[in-house]
Amino acid sequence: MSTDEPTSLFGRWGDIKGHERVVAALRRAIAAGRPHHAYLLLGPRGLGKTTIARAAVSALLCELGQSEPCGRCSACSKLTQSMHTGVLQVEPGGKANTITVDQIGEVQRQLAYRRLEGEWRVVLIHDAGLMNDSAQNKLLKTLEEPPDGTVIILTAVHPGQLLQTVRSRCQKLGLGVVPVDAVERWLVETKGAGPTMARVAAAGSRGIPGTALTLLDPEMGEERRERLTLLTRALAGDAGSIGEAVSLVDRDKLGCAEMLVLVQELLRDAIARSVGVEASLVHPDVSLAGPLATLPGRALADYALRIEDVQEKLTRNVHPGGLMEGLLLEISGA
Amino acid sequence: MEFRIAKDELIRALSRVQGIVEKRSTNPIIANVLLEAGSDGMKVSATDTEVSLVGHYTIECIQPGRLTLGARQLYEIARLVPTDTVSFRLPEGSFLMEISSGKAQFKVLGLAADDYPPIAEGGDGEGLQIEAADLKALVDKTLFSISGDDTRTGLNGAHVEVTELAGGRTHLRYVSTDGHRLSLAGRKFSGNWTADRSVLLPKKGLAELRKLVDVGDGPWSLLLSDTQAVFSRGSTSFSMRLLEGDFPDYKQVVPGGWQRRILVQRAHVSQALKRVSILASEKSHPVRFHISDGTLIITAKQPETGEAREELEAQVEGQDLEIGFNARYFLDALNVMDTDSIAIEIGDSLSPCLVRPGEGEADELFVVMPMRLE
Ligand SMILES: [Zn+2]
């Protein structure tokens, strides 16, 4: 199993696109051996939260402690194969796509033990915003009295998904969007994209590297295009399209959250068009109709803000289909 | 790596670890056993990262080496091979173990031994030695009052320490508490214990250890590493991860004196408690002790269902008193005691109550917190 070249790594700083300030802060704290006991990585899906979290895990556990994880030591080898006892990962699952109190309980049971190997132990909670309230309250105990040598990393799309008590006990690292031209260069240089595809995907990514990658994938790009078309019709008041959009996200919180982002993007484009700033459009090729084409910028901005409320409601066990229907009817009826 | 092993020996090695390996873990290597062949025999290790079992077995070693293989699959192979001897061969640099027995041949893909979780191992006769019956008693007398709440750092395991008794003897002591009751038991030992060292042992590990300890066995050895406690006897080592956190200063909870003392037959109290608590609420099993000259009366009362009362003969010192208890907590302690009579020592109706053997010199006591009854 010992080759000279590291084959694949659990994570490395070099995999991260953009976010220089956040990464520098994390790297400094880890290199100094003084990471915060809990981090909350915040930002839209596809921005690189998981990539950053995984790089931090590798950096904490690599036995050589160089600027990049080495990929060759015993810890790096175990990490790559999911065999390191120093990493506990939690992600949402089940029909409800939530993180349950039992999952957090199991983490706490493991954390009660002394570390078996390595200087640090890392708990990685993916999509922490999908913890239900009782899971969050249970996690609170660990955040209040974190065991020595333990770092807890949470990723979430929206801070409102987490209880104030949970948020306040984490160091918050908000990820901003990456400049579109940087995404374009990254697609060409490291992802092997052709220049034309890279430009289209980068422009459509709104500065979110993960979205750009999705757009490069023809099938995913197609699905996104279909959803955009459906939404523009729904927002223009087409009852059949509203019904179809609602049934797409019914009982699917994740799908609903993704569609809300699309609605938000369309609203932003409508605002940009209403004030004549066409250069910064997210979807320059989508033509808008109905209220999105006629409402004044101020009214559109109010709706854009409303989406944040809806995103927060989505985390409070509200029926996703109902939420989406209410929003689409409200905007299209304006 | 190349060796030959008797079929029976292989079955023995693998059947013992089936209960330890964890099949549903996200960590794939946990489902494997670690085989380490050397000129002095083969070491077979299994772990779920919380507890581990290591055994030594007789082989004919041709070429030393190490590899991990799926525990379940290897056990099935061992049970079904056609001949009395099984050959194992791992070509240099390969992970594909060739297993052959008569005309049956298997190639089983393993995972690197270096990726196996670290397992501490102790040698027979290292560290301190304790008789099997004593080790069993220490676990039995304290396991039940360990807190089941994993977030209660310090209370989620049994505290193990060495204590010097009056007269200069030293004992290995186990102490546990869940905040409602406390159990303490000490037994003699020989050999070395790291001075000033106390550790917290997990409930799960102790329950597993309990299954391995038979009273008739010879002495067990206990050795500590930084992260694990290793119990070994003969060619078998069982280890458990140590818990984080410090046990509370239990000596502050143990009452130093008493105002009432009741000497009573253990079996009588136990049976009376079982009968009376039939009519106590099922949630906290509240019963009332009425202590007066020469008698102990135990009652339970629930407005919806009725009441029960039983009178016991007892030797009572001190003034009359009424005090409430959770019958379950009292019974748990009585169940693990050995003596015919017990002494119940009480301060007032709100202070911790001490239960200890009514005769003999055993180093054990149980504290039960009273309940406030209406
Ligand atoms: Zn490394």
XYZ file of C-alpha atoms and ligand atoms in Angstrom:
709
model
C 0.000 0.000 0.000
C 3.072 2.270 0.059
C 3.534 4.070 -3.224
C 5.688 7.160 -3.485
C 2.968 9.355 -4.905
C 0.002 10.079 -2.659
C -2.891 8.568 -4.576
C -5.907 10.418 -3.278
C -6.232 12.472 -0.154
C -9.126 12.874 2.231
C -8.648 16.609 1.819
C -6.003 19.209 0.998
C -5.862 22.987 1.068
C -4.861 23.021 -2.613
C -8.291 21.621 -3.567
C -10.042 24.738 -2.355
C -11.037 27.379 -4.882
C -11.042 30.923 -3.463
C -11.992 31.751 0.174
C -8.416 32.882 0.873
C -9.207 34.687 4.144
C -11.157 31.826 5.714
C -8.573 29.262 4.634
C -5.665 31.375 5.884
C -7.323 31.762 9.296
C -7.969 28.021 9.573
C -4.484 27.079 8.432
C -2.892 29.484 10.881
C -4.901 28.142 13.825
C -4.168 24.512 12.915
C -0.458 25.119 12.255
C -0.181 26.829 15.634
C -1.882 23.836 17.262
C -4.684 26.052 18.553
C -7.812 25.424 16.524
C -11.106 26.727 17.882
C -13.176 23.944 19.487
C -16.024 24.440 17.003
C -16.338 25.963 13.540
C -19.457 26.736 11.569
C -18.825 26.963 7.825
C -21.643 28.914 6.202
C -22.579 29.433 2.586
C -24.635 28.180 -0.336
C -24.319 24.637 -1.564
C -21.346 24.076 -3.867
C -19.208 26.880 -2.486
C -16.603 24.543 -1.012
C -17.612 24.109 2.656
C -17.044 20.351 2.643
C -13.762 20.717 0.749
C -12.520 23.170 3.378
C -13.732 20.943 6.236
C -11.987 17.901 4.770
C -8.746 19.819 4.263
C -8.904 20.913 7.900
C -9.419 17.298 9.026
C -6.409 16.124 7.009
C -4.262 18.984 8.257
C -5.189 18.249 11.883
C -4.521 14.518 11.640
C -1.537 14.201 9.244
C 1.417 13.007 11.278
C 3.983 15.131 9.442
C 2.329 18.479 10.110
C 3.618 20.107 6.944
C 1.859 22.915 5.094
C -0.130 20.346 3.109
C -1.202 16.911 4.442
C 1.422 14.441 3.204
C -0.839 11.698 1.868
C 1.696 9.040 2.826
C 1.707 8.757 6.614
C -0.389 6.210 8.465
C -3.001 8.837 9.416
C -3.383 10.077 5.823
C -3.682 6.480 4.614
C -6.380 5.664 7.169
C -8.248 8.901 6.456
C -8.399 8.229 2.741
C -9.909 4.796 3.385
C -12.374 5.914 6.113
C -10.378 3.920 8.652
C -9.226 6.677 11.010
C -10.807 6.445 14.455
C -10.152 10.165 14.986
C -12.873 11.306 12.574
C -16.570 11.068 13.334
C -18.799 12.089 10.446
C -22.509 12.786 10.632
C -24.764 13.492 7.688
C -28.512 13.742 7.191
C -30.379 10.637 6.176
C -33.698 8.860 6.207
C -36.951 9.879 4.515
C -37.025 13.220 6.290
C -33.415 13.980 5.327
C -32.558 15.074 8.857
C -29.823 14.538 11.416
C -31.452 12.894 14.407
C -30.851 13.047 18.124
C -29.649 9.417 17.975
C -26.891 10.330 15.526
C -25.688 13.071 17.852
C -26.008 10.669 20.797
C -23.692 8.187 19.076
C -21.130 10.949 18.519
C -21.301 11.783 22.210
C -20.865 8.130 23.145
C -17.702 8.012 21.041
C -16.426 11.327 22.384
C -16.702 9.987 25.933
C -13.681 7.775 25.195
C -10.105 8.912 25.212
C -8.590 9.355 21.760
C -7.205 6.102 20.413
C -4.749 7.631 17.961
C -3.541 11.053 16.876
C -3.334 14.432 18.557
C -6.815 15.522 17.542
C -10.255 14.138 17.068
C -12.620 15.805 14.609
C -16.401 15.663 14.446
C -17.650 16.627 10.997
C -21.363 17.432 10.829
C -22.360 17.831 7.190
C -25.470 19.912 6.531
C -25.772 20.703 10.217
C -28.768 22.871 9.335
C -30.713 19.640 8.876
C -30.359 18.706 12.544
C -33.789 18.821 14.135
C -34.197 20.907 17.282
C -33.734 18.031 19.698
C -30.521 16.984 17.918
C -29.271 20.563 18.138
C -30.094 20.774 21.811
C -28.270 17.516 22.421
C -25.222 18.749 20.518
C -25.269 21.876 22.666
C -23.967 19.875 25.628
C -20.879 18.908 23.652
C -20.373 22.440 22.353
C -20.602 23.765 25.907
C -18.056 21.317 27.312
C -15.986 20.087 24.396
C -13.602 17.253 25.310
C -9.890 18.081 25.108
C -8.280 17.686 21.716
C -11.607 17.716 19.897
C -12.608 19.994 17.022
C -16.212 20.101 15.823
C -16.847 21.349 12.290
C -20.393 22.099 11.154
C -21.393 23.082 7.644
C -24.684 24.825 6.888
C -26.290 26.760 4.079
C -28.005 29.337 6.233
C -27.264 30.470 9.811
C -31.021 30.629 10.501
C -31.149 26.836 10.233
C -29.324 26.576 13.538
C -30.472 27.552 17.005
C -28.917 30.765 18.281
C -27.431 28.786 21.199
C -25.628 26.454 18.785
C -24.438 29.252 16.491
C -23.075 31.333 19.321
C -20.784 28.534 20.476
C -19.081 28.141 17.113
C -16.589 30.312 15.330
C -18.502 31.323 12.213
C -16.678 31.206 8.897
C -18.893 32.698 6.197
C -17.884 31.839 2.661
C -18.412 34.520 0.027
C -18.795 33.810 -3.665
C -15.663 33.349 -5.761
C -15.039 35.900 -8.584
C -16.511 34.509 -11.808
C -13.256 34.879 -13.756
C -11.419 32.915 -11.046
C -13.988 30.120 -11.330
C -13.518 30.170 -15.107
C -9.710 29.868 -14.832
C -10.072 27.106 -12.241
C -12.386 25.102 -14.542
C -9.865 25.356 -17.375
C -6.705 24.786 -15.369
C -7.688 22.038 -12.933
C -10.927 20.536 -14.235
C -9.968 20.196 -17.900
C -12.892 22.240 -19.240
C -12.734 23.813 -22.712
C -12.645 27.644 -22.767
C -16.194 28.107 -24.084
C -17.799 25.619 -21.682
C -15.773 27.090 -18.832
C -17.024 30.606 -19.583
C -20.677 29.525 -19.778
C -20.453 27.389 -16.637
C -18.586 30.077 -14.671
C -21.117 32.737 -15.666
C -24.005 30.507 -14.629
C -22.334 29.500 -11.380
C -22.896 32.871 -9.693
C -19.432 32.404 -8.189
C -20.190 29.006 -6.669
C -17.514 26.522 -7.794
C -19.717 23.476 -7.142
C -22.511 24.918 -9.298
C -19.985 25.571 -12.092
C -18.942 21.908 -11.943
C -22.581 20.828 -12.068
C -23.149 23.033 -15.103
C -20.200 21.417 -16.855
C -21.985 18.095 -16.492
C -24.415 18.113 -19.450
C -27.145 16.096 -17.725
C -27.183 18.229 -14.596
C -27.057 21.377 -16.708
C -30.101 20.151 -18.590
C -32.091 19.472 -15.423
C -31.260 22.925 -14.101
C -32.334 24.497 -17.375
C -35.656 22.650 -17.224
C -36.249 23.832 -13.681
C -35.452 27.435 -14.624
C -37.926 27.303 -17.497
C -40.548 25.793 -15.205
C -39.965 28.482 -12.587
C -40.136 31.389 -15.023
C -43.505 30.066 -16.213
C -44.693 29.521 -12.645
C -43.605 33.014 -11.596
C -45.471 34.411 -14.597
C -48.634 32.873 -13.138
C -49.022 29.637 -15.104
C -51.093 27.405 -12.794
C -49.913 24.146 -14.348
C -46.253 25.107 -13.850
C -46.887 26.127 -10.248
C -48.464 22.729 -9.615
C -45.531 20.952 -11.232
C -42.936 22.934 -9.270
C -44.773 22.209 -6.013
C -44.967 18.494 -6.712
C -41.229 18.445 -7.520
C -40.276 19.674 -4.039
C -43.115 18.105 -2.064
C -41.620 16.302 0.964
C -38.118 17.121 -0.300
C -36.499 19.783 1.825
C -33.199 19.633 0.020
C -34.853 19.956 -3.391
C -36.964 22.810 -2.063
C -33.891 24.631 -0.742
C -32.207 24.262 -4.126
C -35.248 25.549 -5.958
C -35.469 28.527 -3.611
C -31.948 29.463 -4.665
C -33.098 29.422 -8.301
C -36.077 31.666 -7.469
C -33.702 34.007 -5.675
C -31.394 34.094 -8.705
C -34.297 34.904 -11.024
C -35.418 37.710 -8.691
C -31.891 39.147 -8.640
C -31.776 39.050 -12.430
C -35.142 40.804 -12.571
C -33.810 43.512 -10.236
C -30.665 43.911 -12.337
C -32.754 44.201 -15.508
C -35.153 46.713 -13.930
C -32.233 49.031 -13.214
C -30.483 48.250 -16.488
C -27.412 46.410 -15.116
C -27.483 43.515 -17.534
C -23.770 42.716 -17.244
C -24.111 40.911 -13.894
C -26.998 38.604 -14.803
C -26.884 35.071 -13.366
C -29.043 33.687 -16.170
C -28.526 36.063 -19.099
C -30.197 33.605 -21.470
C -33.457 33.289 -19.515
C -36.126 35.750 -20.578
C -38.424 36.875 -17.805
C -42.176 37.439 -18.103
C -45.061 38.472 -15.851
C -44.367 40.302 -12.574
C -40.627 39.628 -12.887
C -40.604 41.719 -16.074
C -42.960 44.441 -14.894
C -42.564 45.010 -11.127
C -40.358 47.890 -9.955
C -36.950 47.010 -8.460
C -38.032 47.877 -4.900
C -40.922 45.412 -4.932
C -38.679 42.732 -6.371
C -36.084 43.367 -3.660
C -38.770 42.856 -1.005
C -39.520 39.445 -2.480
C -35.818 38.578 -2.560
C -35.677 39.266 1.178
C -38.807 37.188 1.743
C -36.961 34.158 0.389
C -34.605 34.245 3.336
C -37.637 33.920 5.656
C -38.888 31.022 3.595
C -35.468 29.359 3.784
C -35.564 29.659 7.542
C -39.141 28.326 7.744
C -38.049 25.335 5.721
C -35.820 24.256 8.599
C -38.724 24.418 11.070
C -40.476 21.308 9.834
C -42.795 23.238 7.564
C -44.175 21.296 4.632
C -41.851 22.184 1.668
C -44.545 21.849 -1.007
C -46.844 24.233 0.838
C -44.082 26.766 1.333
C -43.137 26.730 -2.332
C -46.752 27.037 -3.426
C -47.353 30.029 -1.143
C -44.269 31.803 -2.430
C -44.956 31.182 -6.131
C -48.614 32.246 -5.834
C -47.652 35.397 -3.960
C -45.007 36.567 -6.446
C -46.929 35.547 -9.564
C -50.091 37.240 -8.294
C -48.393 40.568 -7.669
C 3.399 -14.569 4.975
C 2.829 -18.301 5.044
C 1.616 -20.701 7.731
C -0.362 -23.861 8.402
C -2.905 -24.166 11.190
C -5.110 -26.960 12.499
C -8.744 -26.497 11.486
C -9.932 -26.744 15.117
C -7.410 -24.137 16.258
C -8.524 -21.771 13.487
C -12.197 -22.240 14.383
C -11.402 -21.618 18.042
C -9.510 -18.409 17.169
C -12.235 -17.037 14.927
C -15.309 -18.047 16.904
C -14.061 -16.096 19.929
C -13.836 -12.813 18.030
C -17.178 -12.965 16.193
C -18.910 -11.076 18.994
C -16.349 -8.272 18.919
C -16.070 -7.363 15.242
C -18.488 -4.709 14.083
C -20.113 -5.270 10.724
C -22.173 -2.121 10.378
C -19.429 0.409 10.946
C -18.550 2.964 8.279
C -14.942 1.961 8.999
C -14.445 -1.116 6.776
C -11.426 -2.509 8.620
C -13.441 -3.000 11.820
C -15.187 -5.973 10.193
C -11.796 -7.662 9.824
C -9.558 -9.703 12.107
C -5.859 -8.969 12.233
C -3.691 -12.066 11.682
C -0.044 -11.804 12.701
C 2.029 -14.915 12.068
C 5.431 -15.313 13.722
C 7.795 -18.063 14.757
C 6.158 -18.188 18.215
C 2.638 -18.619 16.881
C -0.175 -16.506 15.506
C -1.800 -13.530 17.160
C -5.449 -12.975 16.203
C -6.931 -9.571 17.102
C -10.405 -8.136 16.737
C -11.776 -4.750 17.739
C -14.801 -2.495 17.355
C -12.512 0.397 18.497
C -14.201 0.374 21.932
C -13.196 -3.105 23.089
C -10.622 -5.503 21.665
C -9.788 -9.169 22.037
C -6.370 -10.652 21.285
C -5.554 -14.370 21.380
C -2.445 -16.417 20.643
C -2.702 -19.655 18.705
C -0.455 -22.488 17.577
C 0.621 -22.516 13.939
C 3.391 -23.945 11.846
C 4.983 -20.722 10.615
C 6.799 -20.835 7.306
C 7.114 -17.110 6.615
C 6.075 -14.407 9.171
C 3.691 -11.652 8.103
C 0.519 -9.683 8.917
C -2.778 -8.974 7.176
C -6.403 -8.282 8.078
C -9.201 -10.406 6.625
C -13.005 -10.312 6.885
C -13.838 -11.985 10.195
C -17.207 -13.400 9.249
C -16.065 -14.826 5.911
C -12.907 -16.356 7.359
C -14.950 -18.033 10.092
C -17.291 -19.561 7.505
C -14.296 -20.830 5.539
C -12.701 -22.300 8.668
C -15.869 -24.175 9.588
C -16.429 -25.670 6.148
C -12.962 -26.608 4.890
C -12.634 -30.347 4.156
C -9.301 -31.220 5.830
C -7.843 -31.023 9.352
C -5.093 -28.595 8.355
C -5.522 -25.262 6.550
C -2.707 -23.500 4.668
C -2.425 -19.731 4.335
C -0.122 -18.005 1.896
C 0.209 -14.308 1.066
C 2.559 -13.513 -1.829
C 5.034 -10.706 -1.137
C 3.449 -7.270 -1.643
C -0.039 -8.741 -2.217
C -3.275 -8.360 -0.266
C -4.832 -11.511 -1.696
C -4.547 -14.304 0.859
C -4.486 -17.780 -0.650
C -6.196 -20.285 1.624
C -6.160 -23.970 0.779
C -7.451 -27.128 2.383
C -7.326 -30.368 0.404
C -8.763 -29.557 -2.986
C -10.612 -26.436 -1.793
C -8.904 -23.133 -2.556
C -9.852 -19.566 -1.716
C -8.299 -16.213 -2.537
C -9.507 -13.612 -0.074
C -8.731 -9.897 -0.414
C -7.522 -8.342 2.824
C -6.733 -4.851 4.094
C -3.333 -3.620 5.252
C -2.410 -4.551 8.823
C -0.914 -1.075 9.317
C -4.363 0.462 8.933
C -5.813 -1.582 11.828
C -6.719 0.483 14.924
C -4.077 0.385 17.653
C -4.744 -2.320 20.259
C -2.946 -2.321 23.576
C -1.838 -5.736 24.739
C -0.716 -6.896 28.143
C 1.261 -9.952 29.025
C 0.131 -12.567 31.509
C 1.691 -11.676 34.852
C 2.354 -8.008 33.973
C 0.892 -5.075 35.892
C -1.265 -6.199 38.810
C -2.805 -9.604 39.394
C -6.223 -10.279 40.841
C -8.110 -13.524 41.419
C -10.891 -14.196 38.923
C -13.529 -14.381 41.671
C -12.405 -11.001 43.010
C -12.408 -9.378 39.569
C -15.891 -10.750 38.924
C -17.087 -9.377 42.265
C -15.659 -5.901 41.571
C -17.471 -5.699 38.238
C -20.754 -7.190 39.494
C -20.925 -4.916 42.502
C -20.406 -1.680 40.556
C -21.586 -2.199 36.965
C -25.275 -1.553 37.690
C -24.855 1.930 39.149
C -22.794 3.402 36.300
C -24.732 6.239 34.681
C -26.291 5.302 31.351
C -26.006 8.904 30.136
C -22.896 9.234 27.968
C -22.825 12.988 28.323
C -22.380 12.782 32.106
C -18.624 12.975 31.997
C -17.072 11.218 34.968
C -20.221 9.271 35.875
C -20.390 7.187 32.687
C -17.847 4.637 33.888
C -16.482 2.794 36.902
C -13.680 4.571 38.705
C -10.771 2.237 39.423
C -8.077 3.090 41.943
C -5.794 1.565 44.511
C -6.594 2.478 48.118
C -4.595 1.945 51.249
C -6.780 0.506 54.000
C -6.291 0.846 57.724
C -3.568 -1.615 58.686
C -1.459 -0.910 55.596
C -3.124 -3.343 53.201
C -3.918 -2.080 49.719
C -7.024 -2.846 47.699
C -8.033 -2.436 44.093
C -11.273 -0.479 44.291
C -14.095 -0.012 41.815
C -16.543 2.834 42.485
C -19.526 3.920 40.387
C -22.387 6.370 40.724
C -25.220 7.709 38.598
C -26.041 10.558 40.955
C -28.858 8.623 42.702
C -26.781 5.836 44.221
C -23.160 4.846 44.592
C -21.441 1.464 44.788
C -17.987 0.744 46.112
C -16.100 -2.528 46.262
C -12.459 -3.324 46.966
C -10.451 -6.528 46.709
C -6.879 -7.605 47.357
C -4.341 -7.835 44.543
C -0.652 -8.469 43.999
C 1.889 -6.907 41.675
C 2.205 -3.315 40.551
C -0.220 -0.493 40.001
C 1.059 2.791 38.676
C 1.138 4.974 41.762
C -1.449 7.786 41.891
C -3.176 6.504 38.797
C -6.917 6.134 38.624
C -8.892 5.369 35.498
C -12.500 5.405 34.356
C -13.659 2.174 32.681
C -16.677 2.134 30.344
C -19.894 0.283 31.112
C -19.851 -1.542 27.771
C -16.264 -2.745 28.234
C -16.963 -3.989 31.764
C -20.082 -5.842 30.645
C -18.018 -7.589 27.938
C -15.220 -8.372 30.401
C -17.748 -9.881 32.789
C -18.654 -12.487 30.157
C -15.008 -13.594 29.928
C -14.307 -13.982 33.638
C -15.140 -17.350 35.191
C -14.844 -17.773 38.919
C -12.831 -20.976 38.609
C -10.138 -19.294 36.480
C -6.677 -18.451 37.700
C -5.683 -14.827 38.301
C -6.155 -12.053 35.736
C -3.576 -9.355 35.025
C -4.479 -5.703 34.604
C -2.174 -3.366 32.734
C -2.827 0.261 31.773
C -1.761 2.149 28.686
C -2.519 5.833 28.083
C -5.701 5.014 26.242
C -6.680 1.470 27.189
C -6.964 -0.928 30.110
C -5.846 -4.455 29.288
C -7.115 -7.506 31.178
C -5.242 -10.671 30.331
C -5.165 -14.292 31.393
C -3.168 -17.024 29.757
C -2.930 -16.339 26.044
C -5.974 -14.042 25.949
C -5.984 -10.234 26.258
C -9.138 -8.175 26.487
C -8.797 -4.410 26.348
C -11.191 -1.503 26.634
C -10.810 2.204 25.824
C -10.480 4.430 28.867
C -13.046 7.185 29.302
C -12.272 10.901 29.378
C -13.034 12.881 32.494
C -12.606 12.611 36.236
C -14.769 10.763 38.705
C -16.194 13.031 41.422
C -14.648 12.964 44.884
C -16.809 10.070 46.056
C -15.583 10.189 49.642
C -17.659 13.348 50.087
C -20.817 11.453 49.210
C -20.211 8.577 51.611
C -21.688 9.528 54.999
C -19.128 9.561 57.798
C -21.544 8.702 60.615
C -25.142 7.781 61.371
C -28.007 8.572 63.734
C -30.031 5.400 63.092
C -28.672 1.966 62.359
C -30.765 -1.024 61.339
C -29.409 -4.575 61.276
C -31.709 -6.819 59.256
C -31.694 -10.004 57.145
C -30.860 -9.166 53.530
C -33.279 -11.707 52.065
C -36.142 -10.383 54.239
C -35.674 -6.788 53.051
C -35.252 -7.907 49.475
C -38.463 -9.974 49.432
C -40.459 -7.351 51.271
C -39.308 -4.647 48.855
C -40.322 -6.755 45.859
C -43.787 -7.396 47.314
C -44.491 -3.886 48.558
C -43.275 -2.162 45.399
C -45.991 -3.958 43.414
C -48.192 -1.125 44.630
C -45.622 1.635 44.162
C -45.661 3.847 41.091
C -43.803 2.231 38.201
C -41.912 5.377 37.390
C -39.737 5.811 40.464
C -40.868 2.867 42.667
C -41.301 5.005 45.794
C -41.519 3.097 49.089
C -41.440 4.339 52.668
C -39.341 2.895 55.497
C -40.843 3.346 58.973
C -38.093 2.759 61.505
C -38.985 2.200 65.144
C -37.751 0.154 68.051
C -37.264 -3.454 66.916
C -39.095 -3.178 63.607
C -38.697 -1.947 60.086
C -41.995 -1.397 58.278
C -41.955 -0.905 54.505
C -45.023 0.643 52.843
C -46.129 1.829 49.437
C -49.224 3.803 48.563
C -50.820 5.062 45.389
C -54.187 6.803 45.566
C -55.323 5.211 42.257
C -54.321 1.615 42.991
C -54.027 0.970 46.713
C -51.377 0.282 49.285
C -49.037 -2.402 50.654
C -47.330 -2.853 54.004
C -44.826 -5.344 55.393
C -43.253 -5.517 58.821
C -39.737 -6.916 59.379
C -37.916 -7.859 62.515
C -34.810 -5.713 62.894
C -32.264 -4.555 65.405
C -32.663 -0.789 65.508
C -30.397 1.758 67.177
C -31.391 5.449 67.318
C -34.676 7.333 67.142
C -37.814 6.622 65.095
C -37.783 7.883 61.523
C -39.708 7.782 58.264
C -37.723 7.917 55.039
C -38.518 7.306 51.357
C -36.508 5.391 48.763
C -36.676 4.207 45.194
C -37.174 0.469 45.843
C -35.321 -0.378 42.609
C -32.136 1.324 43.794
C -32.252 -0.512 47.091
C -32.898 -3.866 45.445
C -30.061 -3.414 42.927
C -27.612 -3.063 45.808
C -29.072 -5.965 47.828
C -28.850 -8.201 44.745
C -25.075 -7.923 44.479
C -24.327 -8.292 48.191
C -23.218 -11.637 49.649
C -23.883 -11.531 53.387
C -26.967 -12.841 55.203
C -27.450 -9.637 57.142
C -27.068 -6.028 56.134
C -26.614 -2.812 58.066
C -28.573 0.252 56.963
C -27.131 3.480 58.351
C -29.186 6.660 58.136
C -28.671 10.264 59.227
C -31.994 12.048 58.743
C -34.769 11.655 56.186
C -32.921 13.734 53.578
C -29.336 12.572 53.951
C -27.683 9.752 51.971
C -28.307 6.263 53.350
C -25.498 3.740 53.638
C -25.974 -0.008 53.124
C -23.126 -2.324 54.067
C -22.610 -5.993 54.910
C -23.978 -6.774 58.337
C -21.161 -9.189 59.108
C -17.596 -9.860 57.989
C -14.875 -7.512 56.848
C -15.707 -7.024 53.167
C -14.548 -3.709 51.678
C -17.849 -2.705 50.134
C -20.643 -0.241 50.626
C -23.632 1.161 48.791
C -25.108 4.625 49.109
C -28.764 5.242 48.218
C -30.149 8.783 48.113
C -33.541 9.114 49.824
C -36.660 10.340 47.996
C -38.779 13.147 49.291
C -42.240 11.623 49.778
C -45.507 13.508 50.241
Zn 0.137 12.559 6.405
